[in-house]
Coordinates of C-alpha atoms in Angstrom, one line a residue:
Chain A
M1 CA 71.8 8.9 -8.5
N2 CA 70.0 10.8 -5.9
S3 CA 72.9 13.1 -5.1
T4 CA 73.2 14.3 -8.7
T5 CA 69.5 15.1 -9.0
L6 CA 69.4 16.8 -5.6
A7 CA 72.2 19.0 -6.7
V8 CA 70.3 20.1 -9.8
R9 CA 67.2 21.1 -7.8
H10 CA 66.7 24.8 -7.3
S11 CA 66.4 26.1 -3.8
S12 CA 62.7 26.7 -3.8
P13 CA 61.0 27.3 -0.5
G14 CA 59.7 23.7 0.0
S15 CA 62.8 21.9 -1.2
W16 CA 64.5 21.4 2.1
L17 CA 61.4 19.6 3.3
T18 CA 61.4 17.5 0.1
D19 CA 65.0 16.5 0.7
L20 CA 64.3 15.7 4.3
F21 CA 61.3 13.5 3.4
W22 CA 63.2 11.9 0.5
N23 CA 66.1 10.9 2.7
K24 CA 63.9 9.8 5.6
P25 CA 60.8 8.0 4.2
G26 CA 59.9 6.8 7.7
L27 CA 59.5 10.3 8.9
F28 CA 57.4 11.1 5.9
I29 CA 55.1 8.2 6.6
F30 CA 54.9 9.2 10.2
C31 CA 53.8 12.7 9.3
L32 CA 51.2 11.4 6.9
L33 CA 49.8 9.1 9.6
L34 CA 49.9 11.5 12.4
P35 CA 46.6 13.5 11.7
P36 CA 44.4 10.5 11.0
L37 CA 45.8 8.5 13.9
L38 CA 45.4 11.4 16.3
W39 CA 41.8 11.9 15.1
L40 CA 40.7 8.3 15.3
G41 CA 42.8 7.5 18.3
I42 CA 41.6 10.4 20.4
I43 CA 38.0 10.8 19.2
Y44 CA 37.1 7.2 18.4
I45 CA 39.2 5.0 20.6
G46 CA 39.0 7.6 23.3
S47 CA 35.3 7.6 23.3
L48 CA 35.2 3.8 23.1
F49 CA 37.3 3.8 26.2
T50 CA 35.0 6.2 28.1
L51 CA 32.1 3.9 27.1
L52 CA 33.9 1.0 28.7
L53 CA 34.7 3.2 31.7
H54 CA 31.1 4.2 32.1
S55 CA 29.9 0.6 32.1
F56 CA 31.9 0.1 35.3
F57 CA 30.2 3.0 37.0
S58 CA 26.7 2.9 38.5
I59 CA 23.7 5.1 38.9
D60 CA 22.6 6.3 42.4
E61 CA 19.1 5.0 43.0
F62 CA 18.1 8.0 45.1
S63 CA 19.6 11.0 43.4
G64 CA 19.6 9.5 39.8
L65 CA 23.1 10.8 39.3
I66 CA 26.1 8.8 38.1
R67 CA 28.3 7.6 40.8
Y68 CA 31.9 7.6 39.4
E69 CA 33.2 4.6 41.4
F70 CA 34.3 1.3 40.1
T71 CA 31.6 -1.4 40.4
L72 CA 30.3 -4.5 38.7
K73 CA 26.8 -3.7 39.8
T74 CA 25.7 -2.4 36.4
Y75 CA 26.9 -5.6 34.7
A76 CA 25.0 -7.6 37.3
E77 CA 21.9 -5.7 36.3
L78 CA 22.3 -6.9 32.7
L79 CA 21.7 -10.4 33.9
S80 CA 18.3 -9.6 35.4
P81 CA 15.7 -11.7 33.6
A82 CA 14.1 -8.6 31.8
N83 CA 17.5 -7.3 30.5
F84 CA 18.8 -10.8 29.6
D85 CA 15.6 -11.3 27.5
V86 CA 16.5 -8.2 25.6
I87 CA 20.0 -9.5 24.8
L88 CA 18.7 -13.0 23.8
R89 CA 15.9 -11.5 21.7
T90 CA 18.4 -9.3 19.8
I91 CA 20.9 -12.1 19.1
L92 CA 18.2 -14.4 17.9
M93 CA 16.9 -11.8 15.6
A94 CA 20.4 -11.1 14.3
C95 CA 20.8 -14.8 13.5
A96 CA 17.5 -15.0 11.8
V97 CA 18.1 -11.9 9.6
T98 CA 21.6 -13.2 8.7
L99 CA 20.4 -16.6 7.7
A100 CA 17.6 -15.2 5.6
A101 CA 19.9 -12.6 4.0
A102 CA 22.3 -15.4 3.0
L103 CA 19.5 -17.4 1.4
I104 CA 18.2 -14.5 -0.6
A105 CA 21.6 -13.1 -1.4
F106 CA 23.1 -16.3 -2.8
P107 CA 21.0 -16.6 -6.0
I108 CA 21.4 -12.9 -6.8
A109 CA 25.2 -13.1 -6.3
Y110 CA 25.4 -16.4 -8.1
Y111 CA 23.6 -15.2 -11.1
A112 CA 25.6 -12.0 -11.2
A113 CA 28.9 -13.8 -10.8
R114 CA 28.5 -16.7 -13.1
Y115 CA 25.9 -15.9 -15.8
A116 CA 25.6 -12.2 -16.2
N117 CA 27.5 -10.6 -19.1
Q118 CA 29.5 -7.4 -18.7
K119 CA 26.5 -5.1 -19.1
M120 CA 24.2 -7.2 -16.9
K121 CA 27.0 -7.3 -14.3
A122 CA 27.1 -3.5 -14.1
L123 CA 23.3 -3.4 -13.8
F124 CA 23.4 -5.9 -11.0
Y125 CA 26.1 -4.0 -9.2
L126 CA 24.1 -0.8 -9.4
G127 CA 21.0 -2.7 -8.5
V128 CA 22.7 -3.7 -5.2
M129 CA 24.6 -0.4 -4.6
L130 CA 21.6 1.9 -5.0
P131 CA 19.4 0.2 -2.3
L132 CA 22.6 -0.2 -0.1
W133 CA 23.3 3.5 -0.2
S134 CA 19.9 5.0 -0.4
S135 CA 18.5 6.6 2.7
Y136 CA 18.1 4.2 5.7
L137 CA 15.2 6.2 7.0
V138 CA 13.4 6.4 3.7
K139 CA 13.7 2.6 3.4
I140 CA 12.1 2.2 6.8
Y141 CA 9.5 4.8 5.9
A142 CA 8.7 2.8 2.7
W143 CA 7.9 -0.2 4.8
K144 CA 5.8 1.8 7.1
L145 CA 3.7 2.7 4.1
I146 CA 3.7 -0.9 2.9
L147 CA 2.7 -2.4 6.2
A148 CA 0.2 0.3 7.3
K149 CA -3.4 -0.7 8.0
Q150 CA -4.6 0.8 4.7
G151 CA -1.3 0.0 3.0
I152 CA -0.4 -2.1 0.0
V153 CA 0.0 -5.4 1.8
N154 CA -3.6 -5.3 3.2
W155 CA -4.8 -4.1 -0.2
V156 CA -3.3 -7.1 -1.9
V157 CA -4.3 -9.5 0.8
E158 CA -7.9 -8.4 0.7
G159 CA -7.9 -8.2 -3.1
T160 CA -6.7 -11.8 -3.5
G161 CA -8.8 -13.1 -0.7
A162 CA -5.8 -14.3 1.3
T163 CA -7.0 -12.7 4.5
F164 CA -7.2 -16.1 6.3
L165 CA -3.6 -16.8 5.3
L166 CA -2.3 -13.5 6.8
N167 CA -4.5 -14.1 9.9
S168 CA -3.1 -17.5 10.5
V169 CA 0.4 -16.3 10.2
L170 CA -0.3 -13.4 12.6
S171 CA -2.0 -15.8 15.1
L172 CA 1.3 -17.7 15.5
P173 CA 2.6 -17.4 19.0
V174 CA 5.5 -15.0 19.8
V175 CA 6.3 -13.9 16.2
G176 CA 2.7 -12.9 15.4
G177 CA 0.7 -9.9 16.6
N178 CA -2.3 -7.7 15.8
S179 CA -0.8 -6.7 12.4
L180 CA 2.4 -7.1 10.5
A181 CA 3.5 -3.6 11.6
V182 CA 3.5 -4.5 15.3
S183 CA 4.9 -8.1 15.1
Y184 CA 8.3 -9.6 15.1
I185 CA 7.6 -10.8 11.5
G186 CA 7.4 -7.1 10.5
T187 CA 10.6 -6.2 12.3
F188 CA 12.3 -9.2 10.7
I189 CA 11.2 -8.3 7.2
V190 CA 12.3 -4.7 7.5
L191 CA 15.7 -5.5 9.1
L192 CA 16.3 -8.1 6.3
Y193 CA 15.4 -5.5 3.7
V194 CA 17.6 -2.8 5.1
W195 CA 20.8 -5.0 5.6
L196 CA 20.4 -7.5 2.7
P197 CA 22.6 -5.6 0.2
F198 CA 25.6 -5.9 2.6
M199 CA 25.4 -9.7 2.2
I200 CA 25.2 -9.7 -1.7
L201 CA 28.5 -7.9 -2.5
P202 CA 31.0 -10.1 -0.6
V203 CA 29.2 -13.3 -1.7
Q204 CA 29.4 -12.2 -5.3
A205 CA 33.0 -11.3 -4.9
S206 CA 33.9 -14.7 -3.5
L207 CA 32.0 -16.5 -6.3
E208 CA 33.7 -14.5 -8.9
R209 CA 37.1 -15.6 -7.5
I210 CA 36.3 -19.3 -8.2
P211 CA 38.2 -20.2 -11.4
E212 CA 36.1 -21.7 -14.2
S213 CA 38.7 -24.4 -14.7
L214 CA 38.0 -25.8 -11.2
L215 CA 34.4 -26.4 -12.1
E216 CA 35.4 -27.9 -15.4
A217 CA 37.8 -30.2 -13.6
S218 CA 35.0 -31.2 -11.2
G219 CA 32.8 -32.0 -14.2
D220 CA 35.5 -33.9 -16.0
L221 CA 36.1 -36.0 -12.9
G222 CA 32.5 -37.1 -13.2
A223 CA 30.7 -34.9 -10.7
A224 CA 27.1 -34.0 -11.4
P225 CA 26.3 -30.3 -11.4
K226 CA 24.7 -30.7 -8.0
Q227 CA 27.8 -32.3 -6.6
T228 CA 30.0 -29.7 -8.0
F229 CA 27.8 -27.1 -6.4
R230 CA 27.8 -28.7 -3.0
L231 CA 31.4 -29.9 -2.9
V232 CA 33.2 -27.2 -4.9
I233 CA 31.3 -24.0 -5.1
L234 CA 29.7 -23.8 -1.7
P235 CA 32.8 -24.4 0.4
L236 CA 34.7 -21.8 -1.7
A237 CA 31.8 -19.3 -1.4
L238 CA 31.6 -19.8 2.4
P239 CA 34.2 -17.1 3.3
G240 CA 32.1 -14.6 1.3
V241 CA 28.9 -15.6 3.1
I242 CA 30.7 -15.2 6.5
A243 CA 32.1 -11.9 5.5
G244 CA 28.6 -10.7 4.5
S245 CA 27.2 -12.1 7.7
I246 CA 29.6 -9.9 9.7
F247 CA 27.7 -6.9 8.4
T248 CA 24.2 -8.2 8.6
F249 CA 24.8 -9.6 12.1
S250 CA 26.5 -6.5 13.5
L251 CA 24.1 -4.0 11.9
T252 CA 21.0 -5.9 13.0
M253 CA 22.3 -6.2 16.5
G254 CA 22.9 -2.5 16.8
D255 CA 19.7 -1.3 15.1
F256 CA 17.3 0.6 17.3
I257 CA 15.2 2.5 14.8
V258 CA 13.6 -0.4 12.9
P259 CA 12.3 -2.2 16.0
Q260 CA 11.1 1.1 17.4
I261 CA 9.0 2.0 14.3
I262 CA 8.0 -1.5 13.1
G263 CA 7.6 -4.1 15.8
S264 CA 6.1 -5.0 19.1
S265 CA 6.9 -3.0 22.2
R266 CA 9.4 -5.6 23.3
R267 CA 12.9 -4.0 23.4
F268 CA 16.1 -4.8 21.5
I269 CA 19.6 -4.0 22.7
G270 CA 19.7 -0.8 20.7
Q271 CA 16.5 0.5 22.1
A272 CA 17.6 -0.3 25.6
V273 CA 20.8 1.6 25.0
Y274 CA 18.9 4.6 23.6
A275 CA 16.2 4.6 26.3
H276 CA 18.7 4.3 29.2
Q277 CA 21.0 7.1 28.1
G278 CA 18.1 9.4 27.2
T279 CA 15.4 10.5 29.6
A280 CA 16.6 8.1 32.3
G281 CA 20.1 9.5 32.1
N282 CA 21.4 6.0 33.1
I283 CA 24.6 6.1 30.9
P284 CA 26.3 3.3 32.9
L285 CA 23.5 0.8 32.1
A286 CA 23.4 2.0 28.5
A287 CA 27.1 1.6 28.2
A288 CA 27.0 -1.9 29.7
F289 CA 24.3 -2.8 27.2
A290 CA 26.5 -1.4 24.4
V291 CA 29.4 -3.6 25.5
V292 CA 27.3 -6.7 24.7
P293 CA 27.4 -6.3 20.9
I294 CA 31.1 -5.4 21.0
V295 CA 31.9 -8.6 22.9
V296 CA 29.6 -10.7 20.6
M297 CA 31.3 -9.1 17.5
I298 CA 34.8 -9.8 18.9
I299 CA 33.9 -13.5 19.3
Y300 CA 32.1 -13.5 15.9
L301 CA 35.1 -11.9 14.2
Y302 CA 37.5 -14.3 15.8
F303 CA 35.6 -17.3 14.3
A304 CA 35.1 -15.4 11.0
K305 CA 38.9 -14.9 10.7
K306 CA 39.5 -18.5 11.3
R307 CA 37.3 -19.4 8.4
G308 CA 39.2 -17.0 6.1
A309 CA 36.4 -14.5 5.9
F310 CA 38.7 -11.5 6.1
D311 CA 40.3 -12.3 2.7
A312 CA 36.8 -12.2 1.2
L313 CA 36.1 -8.7 2.5
Chain B
M1 CA 31.9 -29.5 -19.3
H2 CA 28.9 -30.8 -17.5
F3 CA 28.3 -27.5 -15.8
R4 CA 25.4 -25.6 -17.3
K5 CA 26.4 -22.6 -19.4
R6 CA 22.9 -21.0 -19.0
A7 CA 21.2 -20.1 -15.8
S8 CA 18.2 -22.3 -14.9
L9 CA 14.8 -20.7 -14.7
G10 CA 14.7 -21.1 -10.9
L11 CA 17.9 -19.3 -10.4
K12 CA 16.9 -16.5 -12.8
A13 CA 13.6 -16.1 -11.1
S14 CA 15.0 -16.0 -7.6
A15 CA 17.7 -13.5 -8.6
V16 CA 15.1 -11.2 -10.2
C17 CA 12.7 -11.6 -7.3
G18 CA 15.6 -10.7 -4.9
L19 CA 16.4 -7.5 -6.8
A20 CA 12.7 -6.6 -7.0
F21 CA 12.4 -7.0 -3.3
L22 CA 15.2 -4.5 -2.9
H23 CA 13.8 -1.9 -5.3
L24 CA 10.0 -1.9 -5.2
P25 CA 9.6 -0.4 -1.7
I26 CA 11.8 2.6 -2.8
L27 CA 9.7 3.1 -5.9
L28 CA 6.6 3.2 -3.7
I29 CA 8.0 6.4 -2.1
F30 CA 7.6 8.2 -5.5
L31 CA 4.0 7.3 -5.8
Y32 CA 3.1 8.4 -2.3
A33 CA 4.6 11.9 -2.8
F34 CA 1.7 12.6 -5.2
T35 CA -1.2 11.2 -3.2
T36 CA -4.1 13.4 -2.2
E37 CA -4.7 11.5 1.0
D38 CA -3.2 13.2 4.0
K39 CA -4.6 11.4 7.0
S40 CA -3.5 7.8 6.3
Y41 CA -1.2 5.7 4.1
Q42 CA -4.0 4.5 1.9
F43 CA -3.2 2.3 -1.1
P44 CA -3.9 2.8 -3.9
P45 CA -3.9 6.6 -3.6
P46 CA -7.4 8.0 -4.0
G47 CA -6.0 10.7 -6.3
L48 CA -2.8 12.4 -7.4
T49 CA -1.8 16.0 -6.8
L50 CA 1.3 18.3 -6.9
K51 CA 0.1 20.5 -4.1
W52 CA 2.3 18.9 -1.4
F53 CA 5.5 20.1 -3.2
G54 CA 4.4 23.7 -2.7
V55 CA 3.4 23.0 0.9
T56 CA 6.8 21.5 1.6
W57 CA 8.6 24.3 -0.2
N58 CA 7.1 26.8 2.3
R59 CA 8.1 24.9 5.4
P60 CA 10.8 26.7 7.4
D61 CA 11.5 23.7 9.6
V62 CA 12.3 21.5 6.6
W63 CA 14.6 24.1 5.2
A64 CA 16.4 24.6 8.5
S65 CA 17.1 20.9 9.0
L66 CA 18.2 20.6 5.4
Q67 CA 20.6 23.4 5.8
L68 CA 22.1 21.9 9.0
S69 CA 22.4 18.5 7.2
L70 CA 24.2 20.1 4.3
E71 CA 26.6 22.0 6.6
V72 CA 27.4 19.0 8.6
A73 CA 27.9 16.8 5.5
A74 CA 30.1 19.4 3.8
V75 CA 32.5 19.9 6.8
S76 CA 32.6 16.2 7.6
T77 CA 33.4 15.3 4.0
L78 CA 36.2 17.9 3.9
L79 CA 37.7 16.5 7.1
A80 CA 37.2 12.9 5.9
L81 CA 38.9 13.7 2.6
I82 CA 42.0 15.1 4.3
L83 CA 42.3 12.3 6.9
G84 CA 41.3 9.5 4.6
T85 CA 43.8 10.5 1.9
L86 CA 46.7 10.9 4.3
C87 CA 46.0 7.5 5.8
A88 CA 45.7 5.8 2.5
A89 CA 48.9 7.4 1.2
A90 CA 50.8 6.2 4.2
V91 CA 49.4 2.7 4.2
S92 CA 49.8 2.1 0.5
R93 CA 53.3 3.6 0.1
A94 CA 55.1 1.5 2.7
K95 CA 55.1 -1.7 4.6
F96 CA 55.5 -0.9 8.3
F97 CA 54.6 -2.4 11.6
G98 CA 50.9 -2.0 12.5
R99 CA 49.6 -1.5 9.0
E100 CA 46.8 -4.0 9.5
A101 CA 46.0 -2.4 12.8
I102 CA 45.6 1.0 11.1
S103 CA 43.3 -0.5 8.4
L104 CA 41.2 -2.0 11.2
L105 CA 41.1 1.3 13.1
V106 CA 39.8 3.1 10.0
I107 CA 37.1 0.5 9.3
L108 CA 36.0 0.0 12.9
P109 CA 33.7 3.0 13.1
I110 CA 31.4 1.5 10.4
A111 CA 32.1 -2.2 11.2
L112 CA 30.7 -1.8 14.7
P113 CA 27.0 -0.8 14.8
G114 CA 26.4 2.9 14.7
I115 CA 24.9 2.8 18.2
I116 CA 28.3 1.9 19.6
T117 CA 29.9 5.0 18.0
G118 CA 26.9 7.0 19.1
I119 CA 26.9 6.0 22.8
S120 CA 30.7 6.2 23.0
L121 CA 30.7 9.8 21.8
R122 CA 27.8 10.5 24.1
S123 CA 29.6 9.1 27.1
A124 CA 32.8 11.0 26.2
Y125 CA 30.9 14.3 25.9
N126 CA 29.3 13.5 29.3
I127 CA 32.7 12.9 31.0
L128 CA 34.3 16.0 29.4
D129 CA 31.2 18.2 29.9
I130 CA 31.1 19.1 26.2
P131 CA 27.7 20.7 25.3
F132 CA 25.9 19.4 22.2
S133 CA 26.4 21.6 19.1
T134 CA 26.9 21.4 15.3
F135 CA 30.5 20.7 16.2
T136 CA 29.7 17.5 18.2
I137 CA 27.6 16.2 15.3
I138 CA 30.5 16.8 12.8
L139 CA 33.0 15.1 15.1
G140 CA 31.0 11.9 14.9
H141 CA 30.2 12.1 11.1
A142 CA 33.8 12.8 10.1
T143 CA 34.9 9.8 12.1
F144 CA 32.8 7.2 10.1
C145 CA 33.2 9.1 6.8
V146 CA 37.0 8.6 6.8
V147 CA 36.7 4.9 5.8
V148 CA 34.8 5.7 2.6
V149 CA 37.5 8.1 1.3
Y150 CA 40.2 5.8 2.6
N151 CA 38.8 2.8 0.6
N152 CA 38.6 4.8 -2.6
A153 CA 41.9 6.5 -2.2
I154 CA 43.9 3.3 -1.3
A155 CA 42.5 1.4 -4.3
R156 CA 43.8 4.3 -6.6
F157 CA 47.1 4.6 -4.8
R158 CA 47.8 0.9 -5.3
R159 CA 47.3 1.2 -9.0
M160 CA 49.5 4.3 -9.2
S161 CA 53.1 3.2 -9.8
G162 CA 55.7 4.6 -7.5
S163 CA 58.1 5.1 -10.3
M164 CA 56.1 8.1 -11.5
I165 CA 56.7 9.9 -8.2
E166 CA 60.4 9.0 -8.3
A167 CA 60.6 10.3 -11.9
S168 CA 59.0 13.5 -10.8
F169 CA 61.6 13.9 -8.1
D170 CA 64.4 13.0 -10.4
L171 CA 63.3 15.7 -12.8
G172 CA 63.7 18.2 -9.9
A173 CA 60.2 18.7 -8.7
T174 CA 59.6 19.5 -5.0
G175 CA 57.3 17.5 -2.9
F176 CA 54.5 20.0 -3.3
Q177 CA 55.0 20.1 -7.1
T178 CA 54.9 16.3 -7.3
F179 CA 51.8 16.2 -5.2
R180 CA 50.1 19.0 -7.3
Y181 CA 51.1 17.8 -10.8
V182 CA 51.6 14.1 -10.5
V183 CA 49.7 12.6 -7.5
L184 CA 46.6 14.8 -7.4
P185 CA 45.6 14.4 -11.1
N186 CA 45.8 10.6 -10.7
L187 CA 43.9 10.7 -7.5
A188 CA 41.3 13.2 -8.4
T189 CA 38.4 11.0 -9.6
A190 CA 38.9 8.6 -6.7
L191 CA 38.8 11.5 -4.2
L192 CA 35.7 12.9 -5.9
A193 CA 34.0 9.5 -5.7
G194 CA 35.0 9.0 -2.1
G195 CA 33.9 12.5 -1.2
M196 CA 30.5 12.0 -2.8
L197 CA 29.9 8.8 -0.9
A198 CA 31.1 10.4 2.3
F199 CA 28.7 13.2 1.7
A200 CA 25.8 10.8 1.0
L201 CA 26.7 8.8 4.1
S202 CA 26.8 11.9 6.4
F203 CA 23.7 13.5 4.8
D204 CA 21.7 10.3 5.6
E205 CA 23.2 9.4 9.0
V206 CA 20.7 9.2 11.8
I207 CA 21.9 6.6 14.4
V208 CA 25.0 8.4 15.6
T209 CA 23.4 11.8 15.2
T210 CA 20.6 11.0 17.7
F211 CA 23.3 10.6 20.3
T212 CA 25.3 13.7 19.4
A213 CA 22.8 16.3 18.3
G214 CA 21.1 17.6 21.4
Q215 CA 18.2 19.9 20.3
Q216 CA 19.3 20.4 16.8
Q217 CA 17.6 18.7 13.9
T218 CA 19.3 17.4 10.8
L219 CA 17.0 16.2 8.0
P220 CA 17.2 12.6 9.1
I221 CA 16.4 13.5 12.7
W222 CA 13.4 15.5 11.3
M223 CA 12.3 12.4 9.4
L224 CA 12.8 10.1 12.4
E225 CA 10.5 12.4 14.4
E226 CA 7.9 12.1 11.7
L227 CA 8.3 8.3 11.6
V228 CA 7.7 7.9 15.3
R229 CA 4.9 10.5 15.5
P230 CA 3.5 11.2 12.1
R231 CA 2.1 14.7 12.0
Q232 CA 2.5 15.9 8.4
R233 CA 2.4 12.7 6.3
P234 CA 2.2 14.5 2.9
V235 CA 5.2 16.7 3.7
T236 CA 7.2 13.6 4.9
N237 CA 6.3 11.8 1.7
V238 CA 7.7 14.7 -0.4
V239 CA 10.9 15.0 1.8
A240 CA 11.4 11.2 1.5
M241 CA 11.2 11.4 -2.3
V242 CA 13.6 14.3 -2.5
V243 CA 16.1 12.5 -0.2
V244 CA 16.0 9.4 -2.4
M245 CA 16.8 11.5 -5.5
V246 CA 19.5 13.6 -3.7
T247 CA 21.3 10.5 -2.5
F248 CA 21.0 8.7 -5.9
L249 CA 23.1 11.3 -7.7
P250 CA 26.3 11.0 -5.7
I251 CA 26.0 7.2 -5.8
L252 CA 25.7 7.1 -9.5
G253 CA 28.4 9.7 -9.9
A254 CA 30.8 7.8 -7.7
Y255 CA 30.1 4.6 -9.6
Y256 CA 30.9 6.1 -13.0
L257 CA 34.1 7.8 -11.6
T258 CA 35.5 4.5 -10.2
R259 CA 34.1 2.0 -12.6
D260 CA 37.5 0.6 -13.5
T261 CA 38.8 0.3 -9.9
S262 CA 35.4 -0.9 -8.6
A263 CA 36.2 0.6 -5.3
S264 CA 33.3 0.6 -2.9
R265 CA 32.3 1.0 0.7
N266 CA 33.1 -2.7 1.4

């Protein structure tokens, strides 16, 4: 069949190439893949590799220049109490944000997946997509306005006479502070706000995939709605929650702008990376710090894959 | 059929509260752009005025960073369109060894936190002694924009039936003709949507850019500076509002173009 059609084709300039690719589809795929693979391979994987390389170098204490020799000294520095605190603090914050995001996302996703009609569904989808895609900095800026000394939160608190409530929250050890804008609570709220939409979409997708008949069967077999929810819906929605948690966890762990603008002066991993590579010029230590989220994410992804979260992406 | 057909009040309330939590802060930006107060973030605003729009209009630094942002976003989007489409075409057309690895490779730049991409590029520029320039910014942006185009394109490629392309060849079209008259028209809206999202992503990006920009200021870098050390609050308020409106348009556009495939960033 091919030979007859090929014979009909006129000898236009590109036709020999067409014939070549038609006869050798593997070559065609190879040519398609070559530019993107070269780009991502050289620029992205290449730079990741130099990052890894840098983390095995060290900084000369006297000259402040990078000594390009293999050493584990920089990694040992990570384990110093001050630096280890930074890592622990970041991971705890990422866990807290992820848990809170799952709790807030679930009702939104559940309503959109099970009760919303076609029109409402579109509205919900846009309602999640718009905040997800709108400017990251503007979102943080909005919270700076909200949490400012003369901002809306203090206005509401003073107006309703809830000052004592806010004060008692702020007087909590560790998480509290002089005001919301300089406390862990503030950092937590803004991180939650910024990354929440990434949790909603995968949860909703996994809930939508649960067939109606399964829930009906559960009811027919005598399960109360609560039991159906706990024993049928939750386990089936879990991969979606884990898929969403990959985003919230990873993005929180790498964020250095939110804690810099809203939060106490205690550093997170991202801030440490940024500070060390900047004026200090200590790229090796910055690189070693950056390897931590990569390792944590690799472990996280391994367990997420085991729970089937990748099919829910 | 014991399962409720209607949502309970508690569920409805928590869904609505969740969505309100996502939207109210952004709406606040619109109010602050008109406030007469210029020394603090006072709420409620003591008065409303339009004068800051004029002030912002006459600021050369805002225009300069806006221009750089638009340039970077345009070039990065173009590069991402080419690379993302090629990659999607290859991955969707055939099953071959390492297909999964390629999908992972494309997704990695946004799956890993931006700071990793940023510090990686920074350390590569350091080793290779590449000075910071517009080019170094674009290199980073194009890398994480590929995935957006890829996701949109691959969803469309999967819906497109291979028999159409075969028919085109059987009727004597060359590869170029088939691409121009069969593949491209089918792909166009998906590419437009992917391109718009890539543009919005690049236009807004700040984390990677802080590592690759040197002395140059894109609009997000300009905003970050204002966030850390507020100097001209009213101008920042206006810029924030304009940025919200500028990024909303491509998102809405992309949504309407891909409604039926429901392709998205995730």
